[in-house]
Coordinates of C-alpha atoms in Angstrom, one line a residue:
X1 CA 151.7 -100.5 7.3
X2 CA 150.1 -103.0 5.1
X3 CA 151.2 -105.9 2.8
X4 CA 149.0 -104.4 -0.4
X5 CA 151.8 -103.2 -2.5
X6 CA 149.9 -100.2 -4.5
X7 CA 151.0 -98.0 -6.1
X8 CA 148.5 -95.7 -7.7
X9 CA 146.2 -98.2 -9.1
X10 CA 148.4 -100.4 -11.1
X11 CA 152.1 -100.2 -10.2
X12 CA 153.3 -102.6 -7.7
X13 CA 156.2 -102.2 -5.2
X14 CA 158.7 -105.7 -6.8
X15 CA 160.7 -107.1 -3.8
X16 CA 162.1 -105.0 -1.0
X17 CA 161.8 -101.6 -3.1
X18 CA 164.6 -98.9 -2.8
X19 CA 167.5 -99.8 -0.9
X20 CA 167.9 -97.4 1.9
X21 CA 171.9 -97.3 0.8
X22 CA 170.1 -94.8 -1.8
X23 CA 168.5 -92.9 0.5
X24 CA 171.4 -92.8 2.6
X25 CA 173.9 -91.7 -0.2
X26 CA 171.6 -88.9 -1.4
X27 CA 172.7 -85.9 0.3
X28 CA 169.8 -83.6 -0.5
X29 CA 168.1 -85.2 2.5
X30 CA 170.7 -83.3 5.1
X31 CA 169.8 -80.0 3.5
X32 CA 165.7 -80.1 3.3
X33 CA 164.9 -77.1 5.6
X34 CA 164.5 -78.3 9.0
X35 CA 161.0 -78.5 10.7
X36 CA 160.8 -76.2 13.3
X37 CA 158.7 -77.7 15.9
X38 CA 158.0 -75.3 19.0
X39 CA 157.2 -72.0 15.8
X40 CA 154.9 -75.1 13.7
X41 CA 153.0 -76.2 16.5
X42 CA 152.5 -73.4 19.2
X43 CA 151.1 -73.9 22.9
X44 CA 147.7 -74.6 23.3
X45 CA 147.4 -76.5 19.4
X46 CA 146.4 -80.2 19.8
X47 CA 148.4 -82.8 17.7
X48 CA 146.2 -85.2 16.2
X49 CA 147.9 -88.3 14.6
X50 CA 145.1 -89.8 12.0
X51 CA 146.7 -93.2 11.2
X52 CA 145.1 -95.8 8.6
X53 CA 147.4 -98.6 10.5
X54 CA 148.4 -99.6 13.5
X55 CA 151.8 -98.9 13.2
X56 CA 151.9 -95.7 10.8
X57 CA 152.0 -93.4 13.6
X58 CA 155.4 -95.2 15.0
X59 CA 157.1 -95.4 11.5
X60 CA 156.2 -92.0 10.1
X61 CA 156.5 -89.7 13.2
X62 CA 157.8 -91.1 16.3
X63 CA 160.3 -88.9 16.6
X64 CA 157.5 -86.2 16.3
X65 CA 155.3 -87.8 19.0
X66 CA 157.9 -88.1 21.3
X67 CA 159.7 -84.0 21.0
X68 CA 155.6 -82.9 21.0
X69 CA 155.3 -84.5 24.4
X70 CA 158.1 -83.3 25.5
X71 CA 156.9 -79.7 24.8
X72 CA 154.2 -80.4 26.9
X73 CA 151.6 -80.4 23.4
X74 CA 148.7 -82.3 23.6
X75 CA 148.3 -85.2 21.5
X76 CA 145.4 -87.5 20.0
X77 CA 145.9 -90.8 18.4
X78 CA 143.1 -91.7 15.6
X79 CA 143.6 -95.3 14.3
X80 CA 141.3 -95.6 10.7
X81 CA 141.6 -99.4 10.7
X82 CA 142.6 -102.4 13.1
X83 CA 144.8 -103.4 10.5
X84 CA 142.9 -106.2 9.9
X85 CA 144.3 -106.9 5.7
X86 CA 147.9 -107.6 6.3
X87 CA 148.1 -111.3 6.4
X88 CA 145.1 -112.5 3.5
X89 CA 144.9 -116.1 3.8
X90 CA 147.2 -116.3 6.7
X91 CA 145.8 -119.2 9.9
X92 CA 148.1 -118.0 11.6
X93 CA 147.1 -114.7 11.4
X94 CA 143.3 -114.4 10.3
X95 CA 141.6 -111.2 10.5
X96 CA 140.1 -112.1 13.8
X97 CA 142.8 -112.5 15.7
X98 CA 144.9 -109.4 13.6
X99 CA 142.0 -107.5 15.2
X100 CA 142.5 -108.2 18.7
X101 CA 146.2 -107.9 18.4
X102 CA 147.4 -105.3 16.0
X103 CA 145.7 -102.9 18.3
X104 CA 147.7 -104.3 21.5
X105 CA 150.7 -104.4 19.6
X106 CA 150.2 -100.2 18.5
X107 CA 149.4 -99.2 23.0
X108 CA 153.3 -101.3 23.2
X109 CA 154.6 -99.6 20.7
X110 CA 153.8 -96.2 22.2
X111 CA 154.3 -96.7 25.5
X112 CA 158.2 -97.8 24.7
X113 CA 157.9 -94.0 23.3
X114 CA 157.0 -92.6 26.3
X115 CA 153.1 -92.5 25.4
X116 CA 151.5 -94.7 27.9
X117 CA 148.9 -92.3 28.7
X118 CA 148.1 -90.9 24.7
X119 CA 144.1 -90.8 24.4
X120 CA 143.6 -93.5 21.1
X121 CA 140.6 -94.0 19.5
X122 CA 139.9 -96.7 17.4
X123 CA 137.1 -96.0 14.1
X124 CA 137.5 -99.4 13.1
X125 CA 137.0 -98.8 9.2
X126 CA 137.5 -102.0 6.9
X127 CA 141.1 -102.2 6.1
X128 CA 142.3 -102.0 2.6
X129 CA 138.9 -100.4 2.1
X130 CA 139.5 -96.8 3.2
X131 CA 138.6 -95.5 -0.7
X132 CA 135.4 -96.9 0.0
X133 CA 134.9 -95.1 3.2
X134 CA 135.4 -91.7 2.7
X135 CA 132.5 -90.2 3.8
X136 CA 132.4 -92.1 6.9
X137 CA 135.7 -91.4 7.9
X138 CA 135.0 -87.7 7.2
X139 CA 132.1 -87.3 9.2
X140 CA 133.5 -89.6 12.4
X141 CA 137.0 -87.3 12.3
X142 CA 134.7 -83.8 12.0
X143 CA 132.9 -84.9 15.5
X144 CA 136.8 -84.8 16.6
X145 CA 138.7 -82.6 15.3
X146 CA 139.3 -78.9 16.7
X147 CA 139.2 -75.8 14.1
X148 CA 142.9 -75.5 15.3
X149 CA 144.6 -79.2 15.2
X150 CA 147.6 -79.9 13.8
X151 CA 146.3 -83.3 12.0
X152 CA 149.4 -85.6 10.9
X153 CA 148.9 -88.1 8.4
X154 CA 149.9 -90.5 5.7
X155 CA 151.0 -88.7 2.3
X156 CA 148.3 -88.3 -0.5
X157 CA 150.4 -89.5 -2.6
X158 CA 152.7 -92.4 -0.9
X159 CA 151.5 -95.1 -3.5
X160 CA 148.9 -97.2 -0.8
X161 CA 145.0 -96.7 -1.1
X162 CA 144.3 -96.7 2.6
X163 CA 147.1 -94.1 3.0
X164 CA 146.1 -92.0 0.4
X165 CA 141.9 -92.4 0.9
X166 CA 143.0 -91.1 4.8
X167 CA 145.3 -88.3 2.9
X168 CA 143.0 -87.2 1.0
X169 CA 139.9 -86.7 3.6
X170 CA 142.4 -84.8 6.3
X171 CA 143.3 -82.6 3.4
X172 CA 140.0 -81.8 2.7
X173 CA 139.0 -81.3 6.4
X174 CA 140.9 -77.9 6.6
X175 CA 138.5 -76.2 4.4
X176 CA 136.8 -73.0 6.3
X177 CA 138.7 -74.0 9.7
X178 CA 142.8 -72.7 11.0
X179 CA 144.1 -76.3 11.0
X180 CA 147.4 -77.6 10.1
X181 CA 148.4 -80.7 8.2
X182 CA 151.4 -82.3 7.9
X183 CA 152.0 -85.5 5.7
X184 CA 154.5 -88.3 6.4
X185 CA 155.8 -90.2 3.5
X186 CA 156.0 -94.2 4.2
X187 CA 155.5 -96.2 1.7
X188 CA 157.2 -93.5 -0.3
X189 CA 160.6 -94.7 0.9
X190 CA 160.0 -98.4 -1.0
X191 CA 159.1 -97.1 -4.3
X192 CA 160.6 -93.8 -5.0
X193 CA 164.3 -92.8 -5.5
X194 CA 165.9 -89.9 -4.7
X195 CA 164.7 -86.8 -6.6
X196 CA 162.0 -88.7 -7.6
X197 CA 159.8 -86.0 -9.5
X198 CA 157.0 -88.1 -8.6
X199 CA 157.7 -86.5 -4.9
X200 CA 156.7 -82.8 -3.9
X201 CA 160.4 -82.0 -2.5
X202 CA 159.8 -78.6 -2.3
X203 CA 157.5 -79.5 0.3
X204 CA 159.5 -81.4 2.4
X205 CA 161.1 -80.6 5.5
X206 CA 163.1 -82.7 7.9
X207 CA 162.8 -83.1 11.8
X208 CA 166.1 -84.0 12.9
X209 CA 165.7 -86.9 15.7
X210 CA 168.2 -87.9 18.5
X211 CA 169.7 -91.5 19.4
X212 CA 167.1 -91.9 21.9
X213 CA 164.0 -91.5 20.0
X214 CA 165.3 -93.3 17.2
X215 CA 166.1 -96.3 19.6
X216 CA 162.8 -95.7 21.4
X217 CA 161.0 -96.1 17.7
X218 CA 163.0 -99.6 17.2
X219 CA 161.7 -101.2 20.5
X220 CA 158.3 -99.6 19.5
X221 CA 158.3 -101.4 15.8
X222 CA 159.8 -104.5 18.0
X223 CA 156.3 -104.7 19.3
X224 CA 154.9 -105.3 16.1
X225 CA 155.5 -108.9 16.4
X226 CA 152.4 -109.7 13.4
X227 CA 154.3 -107.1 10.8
X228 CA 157.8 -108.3 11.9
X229 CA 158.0 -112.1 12.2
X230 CA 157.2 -114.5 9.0
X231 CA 154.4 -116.0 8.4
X232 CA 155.0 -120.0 8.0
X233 CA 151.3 -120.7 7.3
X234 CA 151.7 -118.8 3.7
X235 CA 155.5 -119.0 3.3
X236 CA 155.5 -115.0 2.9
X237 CA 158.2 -113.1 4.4
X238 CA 157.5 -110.3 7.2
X239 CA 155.3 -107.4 6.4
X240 CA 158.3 -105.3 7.4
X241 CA 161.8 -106.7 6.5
X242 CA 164.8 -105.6 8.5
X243 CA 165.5 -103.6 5.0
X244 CA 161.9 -101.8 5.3
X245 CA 162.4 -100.5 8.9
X246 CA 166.4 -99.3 8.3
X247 CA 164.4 -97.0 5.6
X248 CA 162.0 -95.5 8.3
X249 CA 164.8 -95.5 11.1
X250 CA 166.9 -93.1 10.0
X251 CA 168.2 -90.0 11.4
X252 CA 165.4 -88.0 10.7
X253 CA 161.7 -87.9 9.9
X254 CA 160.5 -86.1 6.5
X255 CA 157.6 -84.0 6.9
X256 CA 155.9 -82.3 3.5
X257 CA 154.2 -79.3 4.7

């Protein structure tokens, strides 16, 4: 996840965005169908996670990582970028060093969920840049991909350009082949409110997540020491406020299908 506060091209995400007591009030969001997961994604289907971040996969489908494993699924991590544009102007954090890190930080974060041995691999595209790189990013993810994956991704409409631009080129990657694609909401949860028509509810499902995973995805996110800590060089707050994360911790992950 990413400091550039996008929306579309010109809205901007003002403070903290939505508090999650509005997401938590809104009970529509206990009765979105619930995401069966052993019918969705049947033995033998490879679950690729195509992340434009380090640190998407952990926020927008831990849970789903986790219960996939534990079905014995196989699973494929595909970072776009080394994350590499969260902290412009930043000594502390220059892109150098965000380079060398962020992608230490993301084999941490998975291996407090269980995912030590999750094959990664890293395209390295410039971050904040994805729009620029679609047809790169198409062609390395078609040498990939399977004609049967189950490719989960950031939302093509979640109001960030890098998550969008990666959207959008899974989206289009299913032409003429059986895959599956799931989109996972996260910036969403700053910007929107609930019954946001902006939002294709009627695509949404949840996956229901236990105690465990949820704690498993906090010590994960705690590894993300560059997105969670201040940065005292620029004065700016963390990437990802304690208000951000209670948003993406919740009981559940939503799915649009």
């Amino acid at each position: 996840m990413e400091s550039v506060a996008m929306i579309g091209e010109e809205r901007r995400i003002e403070g903290d965005g939505t508090p999650v007591e509005t997401w938590l009030d809104w009970p529509e969001l206990a009765t979105l169908p619930t995401f069966d997961l052993e019918a969705r994604i049947a033995k033998g289907r490879r679950v690729v996670v195509v992340a434009p971040h380090p640190d998407d996969e952990v926020l927008g489908c831990g849970a789903l990582l986790q219960q996939c494993h534990a079905l014995g699924r196989e699973l494929l991590m595909i970072s776009v970028t080394d994350g590499t544009g969260s902290h412009p102007d930043s000594t502390r954090w220059p892109p150098e060093r965000l380079a060398a890190t962020r992608p230490e930080e993301s084999q941490r974060a998975l291996a407090c969920l269980g995912l030590d041995d999750i094959e990664t691999i890293r395209l390295r595209l410039p971050d904040t840049q994805v729009a620029t790189e679609t047809a790169e990013l198409a062609f390395r993810l078609h040498k990939v991909l399977r004609d049967d994956d189950v490719i989960v991704t950031t939302w093509r409409g979640d109001g960030h350009a890098d998550h969008e631009a990666v959207g959008e080129v899974c989206a289009k990657l299913l032409k003429e082949s059986q895959r599956t694609l799931l989109e996972m909401p996260i910036w969403m949860w700053h910007w929107a409110t609930p019954d946001d028509p902006r939002v294709p509810w009627h695509r949404a499902y949840r996956l229901p997540s236990t105690a465990t995973e949820i704690e498993r995805k906090q010590r994960g996110m705690r590894e993300h020491v560059s997105q969670c800590e201040p940065d005292p060089t620029t004065g700016r707050p963390p990437i990802l406020s304690p208000q951000a994360l209670a948003r993406l911790m919740q009981d559940h992950e939503v799915l649009l299908v």
